[in-house]
Amino acid sequence: MEEGKPFATKRSINVEQVRAMQRRLNTRPTLGPRRAIIIDSIDDLEKSAVNALLKSLEEPLTGTIFLLVSHRPGGLLPTVRSRCRMLRFAALDDAQMHRVVADAAPDVSPDIREAAIAAAHGSPGAALGFIAKDMAPIRHELIGIAAHGDADFARRGALAKAIGTRPDRDRLVASVDLARTICAARLPEAAKGEQARLITAHAALTRLGAEIPYANFDPGLTVVEIGGLLADIAMPKGKGN
């Protein structure tokens, strides 16, 4: 592989790709005294690949800088986060988001576009991912559960239908991330008691989102868990939920 050329992209990044990158680090840079290793995204690393990468992150060679792109930093393993410094990029405002999404997805209906922008919080990639994964129906059900609870499990049934009968892990993780953004968006205007429930739900959803890519969870039970965590915001346990 020539210096400066990326590895072929895959849906996930496996341990062999990481080890191939590490072998290249044993050679001197050819274009200057420094080099940057960009992993886009660190969220896509398989568990064995993460473990293989840790040593390089802990003791990078002189002149080597690792840039790890993450769309879900809350879901990263603590062993990765502890070895990195977080750099946040400024979010786009609504007008900029509308221009980007309209240019990239001109055939999307205004309602879907608005929902995508609201869910993305200034991230064009998140908005386009929302559209590509058809997340609007899921967002509708999640908001309903968080606002009204789900004493009879009817809304959780609708959520399961929106997510799909056999969702893959990417769709489940996207649903968890969406639930987390709903919690975060509600927090500033919530009353004190609800704020505590929102924080608890957000923390539990973060843990769940970090576990889904590696654990062998039943998809149906995972959907019920997501809905239950949001239902607890509106109807705490012991209140008919």
Short mmCIF file of C-alpha atoms in Angstrom, two decimals:
data_model
loop_
_atom_site.label_atom_id
_atom_site.label_comp_id
_atom_site.label_asym_id
_atom_site.label_seq_id
_atom_site.Cartn_x
_atom_site.Cartn_y
_atom_site.Cartn_z
CA MET A 1 0.00 0.00 0.00
CA GLU A 2 1.39 3.38 -0.98
CA GLU A 3 2.03 6.06 1.62
CA GLY A 4 -0.99 8.32 2.07
CA LYS A 5 -3.50 5.97 0.44
CA PRO A 6 -6.38 4.71 2.58
CA PHE A 7 -7.26 1.11 3.24
CA ALA A 8 -10.41 -0.08 1.51
CA THR A 9 -13.43 0.86 3.57
CA LYS A 10 -15.70 -1.79 5.04
CA ARG A 11 -18.81 -1.82 7.12
CA SER A 12 -16.57 -2.79 10.06
CA ILE A 13 -12.83 -2.50 10.65
CA ASN A 14 -11.26 -5.81 11.58
CA VAL A 15 -8.11 -6.73 13.48
CA GLU A 16 -6.16 -7.56 10.30
CA GLN A 17 -6.67 -4.04 9.00
CA VAL A 18 -5.42 -2.60 12.28
CA ARG A 19 -2.37 -4.88 12.26
CA ALA A 20 -1.61 -3.96 8.65
CA MET A 21 -1.68 -0.30 9.67
CA GLN A 22 0.64 -1.04 12.60
CA ARG A 23 3.13 -2.79 10.31
CA ARG A 24 3.29 0.33 8.19
CA LEU A 25 4.21 2.34 11.28
CA ASN A 26 7.50 0.44 11.47
CA THR A 27 8.68 2.27 8.33
CA ARG A 28 9.76 5.90 8.24
CA PRO A 29 7.37 8.47 6.74
CA THR A 30 8.35 9.29 3.16
CA LEU A 31 6.67 12.69 2.82
CA GLY A 32 7.90 14.41 5.98
CA PRO A 33 8.84 13.94 9.65
CA ARG A 34 5.26 13.41 10.81
CA ARG A 35 2.29 11.32 9.79
CA ALA A 36 -1.36 11.15 10.75
CA ILE A 37 -3.38 7.96 11.07
CA ILE A 38 -7.10 8.65 10.55
CA ILE A 39 -9.57 5.98 11.63
CA ASP A 40 -13.03 6.78 10.29
CA SER A 41 -14.75 5.74 12.30
CA ILE A 42 -13.48 4.28 15.55
CA ASP A 43 -17.10 3.19 16.18
CA ASP A 44 -16.70 0.62 13.38
CA LEU A 45 -13.81 -1.28 14.94
CA GLU A 46 -14.51 -4.86 15.89
CA LYS A 47 -13.70 -5.74 19.49
CA SER A 48 -10.49 -7.59 18.58
CA ALA A 49 -9.42 -4.61 16.46
CA VAL A 50 -9.95 -2.23 19.39
CA ASN A 51 -7.78 -4.40 21.61
CA ALA A 52 -5.06 -4.51 18.97
CA LEU A 53 -5.13 -0.73 18.60
CA LEU A 54 -4.77 0.10 22.30
CA LYS A 55 -0.99 -0.41 22.40
CA SER A 56 -0.49 1.99 19.49
CA LEU A 57 -2.67 4.59 21.17
CA GLU A 58 -0.85 4.22 24.47
CA GLU A 59 2.66 4.51 23.02
CA PRO A 60 2.49 6.14 19.56
CA LEU A 61 5.76 6.32 17.67
CA THR A 62 7.48 9.70 17.55
CA GLY A 63 5.87 11.94 14.94
CA THR A 64 2.74 9.78 14.64
CA ILE A 65 -0.65 11.30 15.45
CA PHE A 66 -3.85 9.28 15.61
CA LEU A 67 -7.11 11.00 14.66
CA LEU A 68 -10.10 8.87 15.66
CA VAL A 69 -13.43 9.94 14.21
CA SER A 70 -16.37 8.98 16.44
CA HIS A 71 -20.06 9.54 15.84
CA ARG A 72 -20.92 7.97 19.21
CA PRO A 73 -18.15 8.93 21.66
CA GLY A 74 -20.32 7.92 24.59
CA GLY A 75 -20.27 4.36 23.31
CA LEU A 76 -16.50 4.05 23.12
CA LEU A 77 -14.74 1.73 25.52
CA PRO A 78 -13.21 3.55 28.53
CA THR A 79 -9.81 2.11 27.57
CA VAL A 80 -10.01 4.01 24.28
CA ARG A 81 -11.37 7.27 25.72
CA SER A 82 -8.70 7.36 28.44
CA ARG A 83 -5.94 7.35 25.82
CA CYS A 84 -7.37 10.19 23.74
CA ARG A 85 -8.06 13.90 23.87
CA MET A 86 -11.50 14.90 22.60
CA LEU A 87 -11.75 17.60 19.94
CA ARG A 88 -15.30 18.71 19.16
CA PHE A 89 -16.16 20.38 15.88
CA ALA A 90 -18.70 23.19 15.86
CA ALA A 91 -22.22 22.12 14.97
CA LEU A 92 -23.90 23.66 11.92
CA ASP A 93 -26.85 25.95 12.47
CA ASP A 94 -30.30 25.07 11.12
CA ALA A 95 -29.91 27.14 7.94
CA GLN A 96 -26.63 25.44 7.08
CA MET A 97 -28.13 22.04 7.88
CA HIS A 98 -31.07 22.69 5.57
CA ARG A 99 -28.72 23.57 2.70
CA VAL A 100 -26.51 20.52 3.21
CA VAL A 101 -29.38 18.06 3.58
CA ALA A 102 -31.33 19.56 0.69
CA ASP A 103 -28.28 19.30 -1.59
CA ALA A 104 -27.42 15.75 -0.51
CA ALA A 105 -30.99 14.39 -0.39
CA PRO A 106 -33.12 16.57 -2.68
CA ASP A 107 -35.94 14.03 -3.02
CA VAL A 108 -36.65 13.74 0.70
CA SER A 109 -39.94 15.22 1.88
CA PRO A 110 -39.84 18.41 4.00
CA ASP A 111 -41.26 16.56 7.01
CA ILE A 112 -38.53 13.91 6.93
CA ARG A 113 -35.89 16.58 6.38
CA GLU A 114 -37.12 18.55 9.39
CA ALA A 115 -37.13 15.42 11.55
CA ALA A 116 -33.61 14.52 10.42
CA ILE A 117 -32.27 17.99 11.20
CA ALA A 118 -33.98 18.04 14.61
CA ALA A 119 -32.48 14.65 15.47
CA ALA A 120 -28.97 15.45 14.20
CA HIS A 121 -28.19 18.51 16.38
CA GLY A 122 -25.99 20.18 13.80
CA SER A 123 -24.32 17.07 12.34
CA PRO A 124 -24.91 16.66 8.58
CA GLY A 125 -23.65 13.08 8.69
CA ALA A 126 -26.10 12.21 11.44
CA ALA A 127 -28.96 13.82 9.50
CA LEU A 128 -28.14 11.91 6.32
CA GLY A 129 -27.76 8.70 8.30
CA PHE A 130 -31.17 9.35 9.84
CA ILE A 131 -32.67 9.60 6.35
CA ALA A 132 -30.82 6.59 4.98
CA LYS A 133 -31.94 4.39 7.87
CA ASP A 134 -35.55 5.63 7.71
CA MET A 135 -35.45 6.72 11.35
CA ALA A 136 -38.39 9.16 11.25
CA PRO A 137 -41.03 6.56 12.29
CA ILE A 138 -38.75 5.37 15.08
CA ARG A 139 -38.22 8.92 16.34
CA HIS A 140 -41.98 9.48 16.38
CA GLU A 141 -42.54 6.43 18.60
CA LEU A 142 -39.62 7.20 20.90
CA ILE A 143 -40.84 10.75 21.49
CA GLY A 144 -44.34 9.44 22.25
CA ILE A 145 -43.04 6.96 24.83
CA ALA A 146 -40.85 9.54 26.55
CA ALA A 147 -43.70 12.06 26.69
CA HIS A 148 -46.63 9.81 27.64
CA GLY A 149 -45.21 6.57 29.03
CA ASP A 150 -46.38 3.15 27.94
CA ALA A 151 -48.43 1.47 30.64
CA ASP A 152 -50.06 -1.05 28.29
CA PHE A 153 -46.95 -1.69 26.12
CA ALA A 154 -48.85 -0.50 23.04
CA ARG A 155 -46.28 2.15 22.19
CA ARG A 156 -43.46 -0.34 22.60
CA GLY A 157 -45.28 -2.58 20.15
CA ALA A 158 -45.46 0.31 17.68
CA LEU A 159 -41.76 1.00 18.29
CA ALA A 160 -40.90 -2.62 17.52
CA LYS A 161 -42.87 -2.36 14.28
CA ALA A 162 -41.06 0.85 13.31
CA ILE A 163 -37.63 -0.63 14.02
CA GLY A 164 -38.47 -3.87 12.20
CA THR A 165 -39.02 -7.49 13.11
CA ARG A 166 -35.38 -8.49 12.57
CA PRO A 167 -33.29 -5.33 12.90
CA ASP A 168 -29.53 -5.58 12.54
CA ARG A 169 -27.16 -4.20 15.15
CA ASP A 170 -26.58 -0.96 13.25
CA ARG A 171 -30.29 -0.18 13.34
CA LEU A 172 -30.52 -1.01 17.03
CA VAL A 173 -27.53 1.18 17.84
CA ALA A 174 -29.01 4.01 15.74
CA SER A 175 -32.28 3.66 17.68
CA VAL A 176 -30.43 3.84 21.00
CA ASP A 177 -28.50 6.92 19.83
CA LEU A 178 -31.76 8.55 18.80
CA ALA A 179 -33.29 7.78 22.19
CA ARG A 180 -30.27 9.38 23.86
CA THR A 181 -30.62 12.56 21.81
CA ILE A 182 -34.30 12.75 22.78
CA CYS A 183 -33.31 12.55 26.45
CA ALA A 184 -30.66 15.24 26.01
CA ALA A 185 -33.06 17.54 24.13
CA ARG A 186 -35.70 17.30 26.87
CA LEU A 187 -33.30 17.90 29.75
CA PRO A 188 -33.01 21.74 29.73
CA GLU A 189 -36.77 22.31 29.98
CA ALA A 190 -37.57 19.40 32.33
CA ALA A 191 -38.65 19.75 35.94
CA LYS A 192 -36.21 18.60 38.62
CA GLY A 193 -37.75 15.15 39.09
CA GLU A 194 -37.92 14.51 35.37
CA GLN A 195 -34.33 15.69 34.93
CA ALA A 196 -33.15 12.96 37.29
CA ARG A 197 -35.08 10.35 35.30
CA LEU A 198 -33.72 11.71 32.02
CA ILE A 199 -30.15 11.49 33.29
CA THR A 200 -30.72 7.93 34.52
CA ALA A 201 -32.26 6.87 31.21
CA HIS A 202 -29.50 8.55 29.21
CA ALA A 203 -26.80 6.75 31.21
CA ALA A 204 -28.54 3.39 30.78
CA LEU A 205 -28.99 3.97 27.04
CA THR A 206 -25.30 4.87 26.71
CA ARG A 207 -24.32 1.58 28.34
CA LEU A 208 -26.78 -0.33 26.17
CA GLY A 209 -25.50 1.31 22.99
CA ALA A 210 -21.92 0.40 23.90
CA GLU A 211 -22.86 -3.25 24.53
CA ILE A 212 -25.02 -3.94 21.46
CA PRO A 213 -22.16 -4.20 18.92
CA TYR A 214 -20.42 -6.89 20.98
CA ALA A 215 -23.15 -8.71 22.92
CA ASN A 216 -25.52 -11.32 21.55
CA PHE A 217 -28.71 -9.52 22.57
CA ASP A 218 -32.15 -10.62 21.41
CA PRO A 219 -33.34 -7.81 19.09
CA GLY A 220 -36.95 -7.95 20.31
CA LEU A 221 -35.97 -7.73 23.96
CA THR A 222 -33.53 -4.93 23.16
CA VAL A 223 -36.34 -2.89 21.60
CA VAL A 224 -38.47 -3.48 24.70
CA GLU A 225 -35.52 -2.34 26.86
CA ILE A 226 -35.11 0.87 24.85
CA GLY A 227 -38.81 1.63 25.13
CA GLY A 228 -38.87 0.78 28.82
CA LEU A 229 -36.03 3.17 29.63
CA LEU A 230 -37.88 6.00 27.89
CA ALA A 231 -41.21 5.03 29.48
CA ASP A 232 -39.61 5.43 32.90
CA ILE A 233 -39.09 9.12 32.13
CA ALA A 234 -42.83 9.79 31.93
CA MET A 235 -43.98 7.00 34.25
CA PRO A 236 -41.37 5.97 36.81
CA LYS A 237 -41.32 2.36 37.95
CA GLY A 238 -44.09 1.68 40.43
CA LYS A 239 -46.45 4.10 38.68
CA GLY A 240 -48.15 1.55 36.45
CA ASN A 241 -45.24 1.15 34.00
#
